[in-house]
Short mmCIF file of C-alpha atoms in Angstrom, two decimals:
data_model
loop_
_atom_site.label_atom_id
_atom_site.label_comp_id
_atom_site.label_asym_id
_atom_site.label_seq_id
_atom_site.Cartn_x
_atom_site.Cartn_y
_atom_site.Cartn_z
CA MET V 1 0.41 -0.12 0.42
CA GLU V 2 1.23 3.63 -1.11
CA ARG V 3 2.46 5.47 1.68
CA LEU V 4 0.95 9.20 2.49
CA VAL V 5 2.94 12.05 2.19
CA ASN V 6 3.10 14.48 4.74
CA THR V 7 0.78 16.96 2.87
CA VAL V 8 -1.27 15.70 2.20
CA ASN V 9 -4.60 17.69 3.19
CA ALA V 10 -6.76 14.14 5.10
CA ASP V 11 -10.60 16.98 3.85
CA LEU V 12 -9.23 15.84 0.25
CA LEU V 13 -7.92 12.45 1.64
CA PHE V 14 -11.35 12.00 2.50
CA ARG V 15 -13.62 14.04 -0.82
CA ASP V 16 -12.25 11.28 -2.29
CA SER V 17 -13.06 8.28 0.04
CA LEU V 18 -17.01 9.41 -0.38
CA LYS V 19 -17.22 7.16 -3.43
CA LEU V 20 -16.83 4.16 -1.70
CA SER V 21 -18.80 5.45 0.75
CA GLY V 22 -23.36 3.55 1.06
CA ASP V 23 -23.74 7.44 2.49
CA PRO V 24 -21.93 10.02 1.84
CA ARG V 25 -24.56 12.68 3.47
CA LEU V 26 -23.65 10.47 7.04
CA ALA V 27 -20.54 10.52 5.82
CA GLU V 28 -20.21 13.96 5.25
CA THR V 29 -21.41 14.07 9.66
CA GLN V 30 -19.14 12.12 10.97
CA TRP V 31 -16.65 13.23 9.60
CA GLU V 32 -17.60 16.68 11.09
CA GLY V 33 -17.59 15.01 14.58
CA LEU V 34 -14.35 13.87 13.73
CA ARG V 35 -12.38 15.94 12.95
CA PRO V 36 -11.71 17.66 16.41
CA PHE V 37 -9.31 14.28 17.79
CA LEU V 38 -7.98 13.85 14.58
CA SER V 39 -4.37 15.05 15.94
CA ASP V 40 -1.60 16.11 13.30
CA ALA V 41 0.09 12.56 13.14
CA ALA V 42 -2.88 11.11 12.47
CA LYS V 43 -3.56 12.74 9.40
CA LYS V 44 -0.27 11.91 8.05
CA THR V 45 -0.99 7.91 8.40
CA ASP V 46 -1.45 5.22 6.04
CA GLY V 47 -4.78 4.01 8.60
CA LEU V 48 -7.02 6.99 7.88
CA ARG V 49 -8.06 5.62 4.33
CA PHE V 50 -8.78 2.53 7.25
CA LEU V 51 -10.97 5.44 9.67
CA PHE V 52 -13.03 6.84 5.69
CA ALA V 53 -13.61 3.63 4.89
CA LEU V 54 -16.62 3.54 8.17
CA LEU V 55 -17.84 7.03 7.21
CA GLY V 56 -21.21 6.55 6.29
CA ASN V 57 -21.20 2.76 6.96
CA SER V 58 -20.83 2.55 10.46
CA ARG V 59 -23.41 5.62 12.72
CA PHE V 60 -22.54 3.09 15.65
CA LEU V 61 -18.98 2.53 15.48
CA VAL V 62 -18.25 5.53 15.15
CA GLU V 63 -20.57 6.64 17.40
CA ARG V 64 -18.73 4.56 19.79
CA LEU V 65 -14.81 6.45 18.59
CA ILE V 66 -16.38 9.37 19.62
CA ARG V 67 -17.50 7.96 22.65
CA PHE V 68 -14.54 6.42 23.89
CA PRO V 69 -12.79 7.73 27.85
CA ASP V 70 -10.04 9.50 25.06
CA PRO V 71 -11.57 9.98 21.47
CA ALA V 72 -8.73 10.98 20.22
CA THR V 73 -6.21 8.77 21.76
CA ALA V 74 -8.72 5.50 20.05
CA VAL V 75 -9.31 7.02 17.14
CA ASP V 76 -5.27 7.32 16.98
CA ALA V 77 -4.65 4.02 18.17
CA LEU V 78 -7.32 3.05 15.58
CA VAL V 79 -5.30 4.85 12.60
CA SER V 80 -1.58 3.69 13.41
CA SER V 81 -3.05 -0.09 13.89
CA ARG V 82 0.00 -2.32 12.62
CA HIS V 83 -2.94 -4.24 12.59
CA LEU V 84 -4.52 -2.68 9.63
CA LEU V 85 -3.00 -4.29 7.10
CA LYS V 86 -2.98 -7.53 8.92
CA PRO V 87 -4.84 -9.89 11.61
CA LYS V 88 -4.41 -10.26 15.15
CA THR V 89 -4.13 -13.29 15.86
CA ASP V 90 -5.26 -15.02 19.60
CA ARG V 91 -2.97 -14.99 21.17
CA GLU V 92 -1.89 -10.96 20.62
CA MET V 93 -5.64 -10.15 21.49
CA SER V 94 -5.19 -11.83 23.83
CA GLU V 95 -1.57 -10.63 25.59
CA GLU V 96 -3.94 -7.11 24.75
CA PHE V 97 -6.62 -8.06 27.27
CA SER V 98 -4.81 -9.16 29.94
CA SER V 99 -2.89 -5.76 29.73
CA ALA V 100 -6.23 -3.65 30.31
CA TYR V 101 -7.09 -6.17 32.63
CA ALA V 102 -3.95 -5.15 34.88
CA ARG V 103 -4.98 -1.73 34.15
CA ARG V 104 -7.53 -2.06 36.38
CA VAL V 105 -8.68 -5.57 37.69
CA PRO V 106 -11.98 -4.70 37.96
CA ARG V 107 -13.73 -5.41 41.71
CA ASP V 108 -17.67 -5.65 40.93
CA LEU V 109 -19.53 -6.79 37.99
CA ALA V 110 -20.40 -2.76 36.21
CA SER V 111 -16.66 -2.45 36.56
CA GLY V 112 -15.70 -5.55 34.48
CA GLN V 113 -18.94 -4.75 31.74
CA LYS V 114 -16.90 -1.45 31.87
CA LEU V 115 -13.01 -3.17 31.33
CA LEU V 116 -14.91 -5.68 28.21
CA ARG V 117 -17.12 -3.17 26.35
CA VAL V 118 -14.44 -0.73 25.69
CA PHE V 119 -12.28 -3.60 24.55
CA LYS V 120 -14.69 -5.16 22.46
CA TYR V 121 -15.99 -2.02 21.15
CA GLY V 122 -11.66 -0.66 20.30
CA GLU V 123 -11.89 -4.28 18.19
CA MET V 124 -14.20 -4.01 16.49
CA THR V 125 -14.18 -1.40 15.34
CA ARG V 126 -10.70 -1.89 13.40
CA ILE V 127 -11.57 -5.28 11.92
CA ALA V 128 -14.01 -2.95 10.84
CA ALA V 129 -12.74 -0.58 8.79
CA ARG V 130 -10.88 -3.86 7.64
CA ASP V 131 -13.33 -5.09 5.84
CA LEU V 132 -14.88 -2.24 4.84
CA SER V 133 -12.07 -1.01 3.30
CA GLY V 134 -11.51 -4.39 1.55
CA LEU V 135 -8.78 -5.60 2.13
CA ALA V 136 -9.13 -8.35 4.28
CA PRO V 137 -10.95 -11.35 3.52
CA HIS V 138 -14.06 -12.56 4.41
CA GLU V 139 -12.52 -15.98 6.14
CA GLU V 140 -10.22 -13.75 8.45
CA ILE V 141 -13.25 -11.42 9.62
CA GLY V 142 -14.69 -13.99 10.73
CA ARG V 143 -12.20 -15.88 12.17
CA GLU V 144 -11.07 -12.67 13.86
CA LEU V 145 -14.23 -11.85 14.91
CA ALA V 146 -14.12 -14.90 16.33
CA ALA V 147 -11.24 -14.54 18.20
CA LEU V 148 -12.03 -11.01 20.24
CA ALA V 149 -15.33 -12.98 21.27
CA ALA V 150 -13.03 -16.05 22.74
CA VAL V 151 -10.69 -13.83 24.18
CA ALA V 152 -13.85 -11.67 26.00
CA THR V 153 -15.25 -14.76 27.06
CA GLU V 154 -11.46 -16.01 28.80
CA GLY V 155 -11.60 -12.71 30.04
CA ALA V 156 -15.15 -12.68 31.27
CA LEU V 157 -14.33 -16.06 33.03
CA LYS V 158 -12.05 -14.83 34.51
CA ILE V 159 -13.19 -11.50 36.23
CA ALA V 160 -16.97 -14.13 37.52
CA GLU V 161 -14.07 -16.18 39.33
CA ASP V 162 -12.51 -12.87 40.36
CA LEU V 163 -16.09 -11.77 42.03
CA VAL V 164 -17.92 -15.22 42.70
CA HIS V 165 -14.50 -16.59 44.96
CA ASP V 166 -13.57 -20.71 45.87
CA ARG V 167 -12.91 -21.11 42.42
CA ASP V 168 -11.86 -24.35 41.34
CA PRO V 169 -13.42 -26.62 42.93
CA ALA V 170 -13.46 -28.09 39.88
CA PRO V 171 -12.96 -28.72 36.42
CA PHE V 172 -14.29 -26.27 33.94
CA THR V 173 -14.87 -24.96 30.67
CA VAL V 174 -16.28 -22.96 28.50
CA PHE V 175 -17.69 -24.50 24.45
CA ALA V 176 -18.53 -22.09 21.11
CA LEU V 177 -21.02 -23.45 19.19
CA GLY V 178 -22.38 -22.30 15.82
CA LYS V 179 -20.48 -19.70 14.09
CA PHE V 180 -18.33 -18.52 17.32
CA GLY V 181 -17.50 -22.83 16.82
CA GLY V 182 -16.56 -22.54 13.77
CA GLU V 183 -14.94 -19.08 13.86
CA ASP V 184 -16.94 -17.40 11.56
CA LEU V 185 -18.89 -14.41 13.50
CA ASN V 186 -20.44 -11.98 11.91
CA PHE V 187 -20.26 -8.29 13.14
CA SER V 188 -24.05 -7.62 15.68
CA SER V 189 -23.74 -12.27 16.56
CA ASP V 190 -25.58 -13.86 18.87
CA ILE V 191 -23.00 -16.04 20.26
CA ASP V 192 -23.67 -19.63 21.07
CA ILE V 193 -22.34 -21.23 24.52
CA LEU V 194 -21.99 -25.04 25.88
CA TYR V 195 -20.65 -24.47 29.68
CA VAL V 196 -19.74 -27.35 30.86
CA HIS V 197 -18.16 -28.79 35.08
CA GLY V 198 -15.78 -31.86 34.87
CA ARG V 199 -15.54 -34.52 38.61
CA PRO V 200 -15.03 -33.01 42.47
CA ARG V 201 -11.72 -31.84 43.01
CA SER V 202 -12.42 -32.41 47.05
CA GLU V 203 -14.71 -34.75 48.71
CA SER V 204 -17.02 -31.15 48.41
CA GLY V 205 -19.47 -33.68 46.05
CA GLY V 206 -21.83 -32.69 42.53
CA ARG V 207 -24.65 -30.19 44.30
CA VAL V 208 -20.98 -28.16 45.62
CA VAL V 209 -19.56 -27.41 41.80
CA LEU V 210 -22.46 -27.28 40.10
CA GLU V 211 -24.37 -24.55 42.82
CA HIS V 212 -20.90 -23.32 41.92
CA TYR V 213 -20.46 -23.15 38.79
CA CYS V 214 -23.92 -21.93 37.80
CA ARG V 215 -23.07 -18.77 39.81
CA VAL V 216 -20.08 -17.86 37.52
CA SER V 217 -22.10 -19.32 34.42
CA GLU V 218 -24.86 -16.71 35.58
CA THR V 219 -22.46 -13.98 36.04
CA VAL V 220 -20.26 -14.62 32.52
CA THR V 221 -22.93 -14.09 31.23
CA ARG V 222 -24.06 -11.49 32.35
CA LEU V 223 -20.90 -9.61 31.89
CA LEU V 224 -21.33 -9.72 27.99
CA HIS V 225 -24.79 -10.07 28.11
CA ASP V 226 -26.70 -7.40 29.53
CA ARG V 227 -26.68 -3.98 27.49
CA THR V 228 -25.64 -0.70 29.70
CA GLU V 229 -24.64 3.10 29.17
CA ASP V 230 -21.61 1.39 27.27
CA GLY V 231 -23.10 -1.28 24.76
CA PHE V 232 -22.50 -5.04 24.93
CA VAL V 233 -19.96 -7.10 24.39
CA PHE V 234 -21.47 -10.29 22.44
CA ARG V 235 -25.41 -11.11 22.83
CA VAL V 236 -25.29 -14.95 24.62
CA ASP V 237 -27.36 -17.42 23.48
CA LEU V 238 -27.51 -20.71 26.03
CA ASP V 239 -30.31 -22.33 24.08
CA LEU V 240 -28.20 -25.47 22.88
CA ARG V 241 -27.78 -26.82 25.73
CA PRO V 242 -29.17 -29.94 26.75
CA GLU V 243 -33.40 -29.17 27.25
CA GLY V 244 -33.03 -25.79 25.67
CA LYS V 245 -34.30 -23.02 28.20
CA SER V 246 -35.27 -25.54 30.01
CA GLY V 247 -32.24 -27.27 31.30
CA VAL V 248 -29.88 -26.14 33.80
CA ILE V 249 -27.01 -23.47 32.80
CA VAL V 250 -24.65 -25.73 33.39
CA ASN V 251 -24.20 -29.51 32.70
CA SER V 252 -21.34 -32.23 34.30
CA VAL V 253 -19.07 -33.50 31.07
CA ASP V 254 -21.69 -36.71 32.72
CA ALA V 255 -24.69 -35.99 32.31
CA LEU V 256 -23.74 -34.82 29.51
CA ALA V 257 -22.62 -37.81 27.69
CA SER V 258 -25.63 -38.94 29.72
CA TYR V 259 -27.99 -37.25 27.57
CA TYR V 260 -26.83 -37.44 24.30
CA GLU V 261 -26.19 -40.61 24.03
CA THR V 262 -29.49 -41.06 25.49
CA SER V 263 -32.52 -38.85 24.12
CA GLY V 264 -29.58 -36.85 21.22
CA ALA V 265 -30.96 -35.79 18.22
CA VAL V 266 -29.87 -35.31 15.50
CA TRP V 267 -30.12 -31.54 15.10
CA GLU V 268 -27.80 -30.79 17.89
CA ARG V 269 -25.54 -33.41 16.32
CA ALA V 270 -24.79 -30.90 13.58
CA VAL V 271 -24.24 -28.87 16.55
CA LEU V 272 -21.63 -30.17 18.25
CA THR V 273 -20.21 -30.30 14.66
CA LYS V 274 -18.59 -26.88 16.01
CA ALA V 275 -17.83 -27.49 19.42
CA ARG V 276 -14.23 -25.67 20.13
CA PRO V 277 -13.34 -25.03 23.92
CA VAL V 278 -13.03 -21.14 23.98
CA ALA V 279 -12.17 -20.98 27.81
CA GLY V 280 -11.35 -22.48 31.62
CA ASP V 281 -9.62 -26.16 31.27
CA ALA V 282 -8.82 -26.96 27.88
CA GLU V 283 -7.90 -30.50 28.49
CA LEU V 284 -11.97 -30.98 30.52
CA GLY V 285 -11.84 -29.71 26.65
CA ARG V 286 -10.88 -32.20 24.78
CA GLU V 287 -11.94 -34.74 27.15
CA THR V 288 -15.36 -33.56 26.50
CA LEU V 289 -15.06 -33.44 22.86
CA ALA V 290 -13.45 -36.87 22.77
CA LEU V 291 -16.03 -38.92 24.98
CA LEU V 292 -19.12 -36.90 22.61
CA ALA V 293 -16.71 -37.35 19.04
CA PRO V 294 -18.88 -41.30 18.85
CA PHE V 295 -21.98 -39.13 18.69
CA VAL V 296 -21.09 -36.21 16.29
CA TYR V 297 -19.99 -38.80 14.32
CA PRO V 298 -20.59 -42.34 14.37
CA ARG V 299 -19.38 -44.94 11.52
CA HIS V 300 -22.27 -46.16 10.46
CA LEU V 301 -25.95 -43.93 9.93
CA ASP V 302 -29.32 -45.83 11.16
CA SER V 303 -32.40 -45.35 9.40
CA SER V 304 -33.46 -42.83 12.49
CA SER V 305 -30.48 -40.12 10.86
CA ILE V 306 -31.46 -40.04 7.92
CA ASP V 307 -35.33 -39.15 8.70
CA GLY V 308 -33.18 -36.67 10.83
CA LEU V 309 -31.75 -35.01 8.50
CA LYS V 310 -34.63 -35.02 6.76
CA SER V 311 -36.89 -33.32 9.29
CA MET V 312 -34.22 -30.88 9.41
CA LYS V 313 -34.16 -29.59 6.57
CA SER V 314 -37.90 -29.52 6.86
CA ARG V 315 -37.67 -27.10 9.50
CA ILE V 316 -35.43 -24.71 6.95
CA ASN V 317 -38.30 -25.20 4.46
CA ALA V 318 -41.12 -23.82 7.46
CA GLU V 319 -38.36 -20.46 8.79
CA MET V 320 -38.20 -20.10 4.61
CA ASN V 321 -41.77 -19.25 4.68
CA LYS V 322 -41.58 -17.62 7.82
CA THR V 323 -39.34 -14.46 6.75
CA LYS V 324 -42.32 -13.77 3.87
CA GLY V 325 -42.92 -10.57 3.07
CA GLY V 326 -40.54 -7.21 3.27
CA GLY V 327 -36.89 -7.58 2.26
CA TYR V 328 -35.62 -10.80 1.52
CA HIS V 329 -33.57 -12.94 4.69
CA VAL V 330 -30.06 -13.43 3.59
CA LYS V 331 -29.72 -15.86 6.78
CA LEU V 332 -33.43 -18.09 6.40
CA GLY V 333 -34.50 -17.14 3.09
CA ALA V 334 -34.41 -19.58 -0.33
CA GLY V 335 -31.07 -19.73 -1.74
CA GLY V 336 -29.63 -18.21 1.63
CA ILE V 337 -26.66 -18.90 4.48
CA ARG V 338 -28.58 -21.98 6.69
CA GLU V 339 -28.98 -24.04 3.38
CA ILE V 340 -25.88 -23.82 2.99
CA GLU V 341 -24.35 -24.47 6.18
CA PHE V 342 -27.09 -27.22 6.36
CA PHE V 343 -25.63 -28.45 2.58
CA VAL V 344 -22.07 -29.01 4.19
CA THR V 345 -23.26 -30.19 7.73
CA ALA V 346 -25.52 -33.29 6.21
CA PHE V 347 -22.12 -34.42 3.87
CA GLN V 348 -20.16 -34.14 8.24
CA LEU V 349 -22.33 -36.47 9.48
CA ILE V 350 -23.27 -38.65 6.67
CA TYR V 351 -19.38 -39.06 5.89
CA GLY V 352 -17.40 -37.77 9.05
CA GLY V 353 -17.46 -40.88 11.10
CA LYS V 354 -15.52 -42.84 8.61
CA ASP V 355 -13.58 -39.93 7.47
CA PRO V 356 -12.31 -37.40 9.51
CA THR V 357 -10.35 -35.13 7.50
CA LEU V 358 -14.08 -34.12 7.05
CA ARG V 359 -14.52 -32.56 10.44
CA GLU V 360 -13.80 -29.30 9.78
CA ARG V 361 -15.93 -26.24 12.19
CA HIS V 362 -15.49 -23.79 9.80
CA THR V 363 -18.39 -24.25 6.63
CA LEU V 364 -15.99 -23.08 3.70
CA THR V 365 -12.52 -24.88 5.04
CA ALA V 366 -15.22 -28.32 5.66
CA LEU V 367 -16.77 -27.32 1.98
CA SER V 368 -13.14 -27.67 0.38
CA ALA V 369 -12.78 -30.92 2.52
CA LEU V 370 -15.52 -32.38 0.78
CA ARG V 371 -14.73 -31.30 -2.61
CA ASP V 372 -11.12 -33.01 -1.72
CA ARG V 373 -12.96 -36.36 -1.28
CA GLY V 374 -15.11 -35.52 -4.38
CA LEU V 375 -17.97 -36.05 -2.37
CA VAL V 376 -19.57 -32.43 -3.41
CA PRO V 377 -18.04 -31.61 -7.65
CA ALA V 378 -15.28 -29.02 -7.79
CA GLU V 379 -17.60 -26.32 -9.26
CA ASP V 380 -20.76 -26.95 -7.35
CA ALA V 381 -18.15 -26.51 -4.34
CA ALA V 382 -16.91 -23.07 -5.45
CA ARG V 383 -20.33 -21.41 -6.47
CA LEU V 384 -21.17 -22.74 -2.96
CA ALA V 385 -18.75 -20.79 -1.43
CA ASP V 386 -19.14 -17.61 -3.91
CA ALA V 387 -22.85 -17.12 -2.06
CA TYR V 388 -21.67 -17.67 0.69
CA VAL V 389 -19.49 -15.30 1.32
CA PHE V 390 -21.51 -13.35 -0.72
CA LEU V 391 -24.22 -13.46 1.79
CA ARG V 392 -21.95 -12.75 5.08
CA ARG V 393 -20.72 -10.29 3.55
CA ILE V 394 -24.09 -8.67 3.24
CA GLU V 395 -25.02 -9.73 6.05
CA ASN V 396 -22.08 -8.07 7.83
CA ARG V 397 -23.15 -5.14 5.92
CA LEU V 398 -26.08 -4.96 6.86
CA GLN V 399 -24.93 -5.47 10.86
CA MET V 400 -22.53 -3.06 11.66
CA GLU V 401 -24.51 -0.20 10.42
CA ASP V 402 -26.02 0.29 13.73
CA GLU V 403 -25.44 -2.97 15.64
CA ARG V 404 -29.06 -4.63 14.73
CA GLN V 405 -29.41 -8.05 14.88
CA THR V 406 -30.62 -8.47 11.71
CA HIS V 407 -30.94 -10.27 8.25
CA ARG V 408 -33.20 -8.39 6.06
CA LEU V 409 -32.61 -6.49 2.56
CA PRO V 410 -34.11 -3.12 3.07
CA THR V 411 -37.02 -1.72 1.00
CA ALA V 412 -36.75 2.00 0.68
CA THR V 413 -35.08 2.53 -2.28
CA GLU V 414 -32.13 4.36 -1.28
CA GLU V 415 -31.53 2.26 2.08
CA LYS V 416 -30.74 -0.44 -0.75
CA THR V 417 -29.06 1.79 -2.97
CA ALA V 418 -26.92 1.99 0.03
CA LEU V 419 -26.74 -0.73 1.01
CA ALA V 420 -25.10 -1.91 -2.66
CA ARG V 421 -22.50 0.50 -2.59
CA ARG V 422 -21.25 -0.36 0.88
CA MET V 423 -21.80 -4.57 -1.94
CA GLY V 424 -19.36 -2.68 -4.40
CA PHE V 425 -22.02 -2.18 -6.68
CA ALA V 426 -22.58 1.53 -9.02
CA ASP V 427 -26.32 0.47 -9.04
CA THR V 428 -29.38 -1.63 -7.46
CA ALA V 429 -29.94 -3.72 -10.09
CA ALA V 430 -26.67 -5.14 -10.45
CA PHE V 431 -26.15 -6.04 -6.43
CA GLU V 432 -29.73 -7.58 -6.83
CA GLU V 433 -28.85 -9.74 -10.14
CA ALA V 434 -26.20 -10.69 -8.95
CA LEU V 435 -27.58 -11.87 -5.40
CA THR V 436 -30.67 -13.61 -7.58
CA GLU V 437 -27.54 -15.39 -9.89
CA LYS V 438 -25.83 -17.14 -5.76
CA THR V 439 -28.89 -17.46 -4.55
CA GLY V 440 -30.61 -19.38 -6.90
CA PHE V 441 -27.97 -21.58 -7.06
CA VAL V 442 -27.87 -22.53 -3.52
CA TYR V 443 -31.46 -23.62 -3.51
CA SER V 444 -30.99 -25.68 -6.42
CA CYS V 445 -28.20 -27.65 -4.17
CA PHE V 446 -30.30 -27.88 -1.51
CA GLU V 447 -33.25 -28.51 -2.64
CA ARG V 448 -31.46 -31.80 -4.17
CA LEU V 449 -30.28 -33.15 -1.37
CA ALA V 450 -32.53 -35.44 1.58
CA SER V 451 -34.72 -35.00 -1.09
#
């Protein structure tokens, strides 16, 4: 990337950036709000163009920059970050959170929530700037967001253990499921979580362990999920645990194994294809995954498993019918994200018991493995991957505007034009043509499967 010379005028650069903005009028307003916080040094950095990529494309992130405890420092940190052109590793992100934690150790729930939210919005602003600049592929963005969620979850667990006290009566781990487990999060995503504890370390007994980790799990959830004056970290969804909303918030590893062995449904196998430990005792995490592997990937499928796959497909069709009316739903609509995910997961469940190379958590990586094993034609795999990235980019553009968990395309003319511009299209017609072509192919693949 070419170097910017010191004499370049920041206002001229901003004017040039407007052609990439979804909403130029909003960008003008945001620039006027940010200019007072931009130091002379910041105006001379390469990273200035990444700041401009946010303008007119994300209302909430620009507002968050201005609302930081020290906005000028936050803006300088963004435009001078060495992690604009390249992703930040999990370790680097974890070390930065640990430093922030050491500087201001939380003494109560509120201070812990504030620490996590300031960290989250700083990282999310940088990741969004990378995405909107067009210099980072979708897979990198999804993995960085998942890494941010993992570091935040680990941080929340540390804070919760400090607040609850009497720590470590048994090993404890937090599993990520869904897109969180698959390291492919979006910008306003729920994080699906499963809390698990191991056997007691002493004679204290299972009841003491359960009560302790119920308090820890509830505190972790509040640290991440609650909306405060500083926003929220990630919405936590615990509904994928055994028994869903009616189940206990934390399960012992033995109870977990017993539940899946006796009552586990095919859709729960699908859920666990993406499970990975992200916080707590790593050894317990590995042991639990090994214990559950025969349930997730049986070597032989019986008729009930095939019926379960067909039932999953029927539920997806039913969800699709509920989305009719309004703009297209990129997640649940015909040819949408859910259909691609089902297509990939169905093959994994059918063949993964005999072929461990198919046990990939990331949807695109799993799709590549299916192609390499000859289970999906190379052209079909390429078109499905292209459609998946396209739809996920739409999802991100929709959600990074106002941090709303939305998947539906706008219907108002101005909003449709803004989305098309954010997606890199000259006009709405070209964008809609591309969308129709890609979703039509996905739908045809989905309909051929398990029919």
